[in-house]
XYZ file of C-alpha atoms in Angstrom:
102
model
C 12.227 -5.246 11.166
C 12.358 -4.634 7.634
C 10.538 -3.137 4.589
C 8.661 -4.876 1.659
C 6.810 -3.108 -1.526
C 4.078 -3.876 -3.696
C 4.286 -1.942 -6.753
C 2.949 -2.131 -10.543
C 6.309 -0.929 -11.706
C 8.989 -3.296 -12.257
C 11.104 -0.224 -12.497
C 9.673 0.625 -8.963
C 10.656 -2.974 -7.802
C 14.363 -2.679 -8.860
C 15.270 0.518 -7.578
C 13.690 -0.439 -4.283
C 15.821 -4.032 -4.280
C 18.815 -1.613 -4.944
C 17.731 0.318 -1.629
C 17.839 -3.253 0.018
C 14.300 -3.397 0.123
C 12.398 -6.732 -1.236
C 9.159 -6.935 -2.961
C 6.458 -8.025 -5.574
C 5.389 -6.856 -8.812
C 1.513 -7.072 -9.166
C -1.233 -5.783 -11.773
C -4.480 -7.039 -10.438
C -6.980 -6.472 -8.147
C -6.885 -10.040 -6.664
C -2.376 -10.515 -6.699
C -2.433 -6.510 -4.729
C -5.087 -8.589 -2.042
C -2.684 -11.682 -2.027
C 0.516 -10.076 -1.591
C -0.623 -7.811 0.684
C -2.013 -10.935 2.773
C 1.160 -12.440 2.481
C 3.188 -9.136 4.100
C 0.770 -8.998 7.023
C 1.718 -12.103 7.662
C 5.372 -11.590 8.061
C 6.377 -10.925 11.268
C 9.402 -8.983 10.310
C 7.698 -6.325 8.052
C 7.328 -2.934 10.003
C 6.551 -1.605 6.612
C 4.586 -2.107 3.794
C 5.233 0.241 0.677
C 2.633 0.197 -2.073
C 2.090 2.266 -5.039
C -0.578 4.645 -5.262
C -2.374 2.739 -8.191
C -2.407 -0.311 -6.401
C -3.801 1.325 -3.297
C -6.532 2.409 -5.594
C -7.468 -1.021 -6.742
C -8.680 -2.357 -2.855
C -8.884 0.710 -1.261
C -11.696 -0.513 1.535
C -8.860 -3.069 2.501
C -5.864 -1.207 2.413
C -8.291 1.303 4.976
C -9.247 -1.417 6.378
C -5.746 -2.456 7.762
C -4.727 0.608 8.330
C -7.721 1.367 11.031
C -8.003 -2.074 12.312
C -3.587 -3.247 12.670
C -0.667 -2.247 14.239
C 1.387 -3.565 11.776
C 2.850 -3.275 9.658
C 2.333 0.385 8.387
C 1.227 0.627 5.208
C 2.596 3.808 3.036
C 2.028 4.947 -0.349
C 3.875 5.833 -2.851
C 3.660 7.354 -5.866
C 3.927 5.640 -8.881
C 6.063 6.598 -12.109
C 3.505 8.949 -13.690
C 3.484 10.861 -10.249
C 1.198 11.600 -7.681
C -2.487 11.003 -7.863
C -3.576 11.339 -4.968
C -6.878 13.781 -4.452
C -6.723 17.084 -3.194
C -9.184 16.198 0.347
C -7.432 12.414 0.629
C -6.083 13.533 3.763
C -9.921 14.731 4.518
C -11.572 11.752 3.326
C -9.046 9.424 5.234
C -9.941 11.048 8.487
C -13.995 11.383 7.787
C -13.756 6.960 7.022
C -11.369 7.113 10.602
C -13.187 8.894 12.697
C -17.159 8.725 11.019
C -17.389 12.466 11.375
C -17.869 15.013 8.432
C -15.303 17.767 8.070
């Protein structure tokens, strides 16, 4: 089982294929939704490593798979300007899960 990331960064990309891990560089909406079609399916990806900005440009799928498959996790990561990630993301993430407000 191996990992596999998505990023926006090429920077990202290298440092991650100096880690031994293997990926894709991707901008758009519709390449994030193509590569991340193409890891699920891999059957030797146990993880899937994507950047936070990408994660933000299909989030109803990236939820989607995350609720609805076993694998391959999906994790994100922040990106080179840091972490954007919302204060209640955590919140929000189990509210979608679960259908109940907190």
């Amino acid at each position: 089982m191996r990992f596999y990331v998505i990023s926006d960064n090429v920077d990202t990309q290298v440092g991650m294929r100096l880690a031994g891990i293997e990926g894709v560089v991707v901008h758009e909406e519709d390449e994030v939704r193509k590569a991340l079609s193409d890891a699920m399916e891999q059957e030797d990806i146990a993880v899937v490593l994507m950047t936070e900005h990408l994660v933000r440009l299909c989030p109803e799928l990236v939820d989607d798979l995350k609720l609805n498959r076993s694998r391959p996790l999906i994790v994100e990561i922040p990106d080179r300007h840091g972490n954007g990630r919302a204060k209640d993301s955590i919140t929000r993430y189990v509210q979608d899960a679960i259908g109940v407000r907190l």
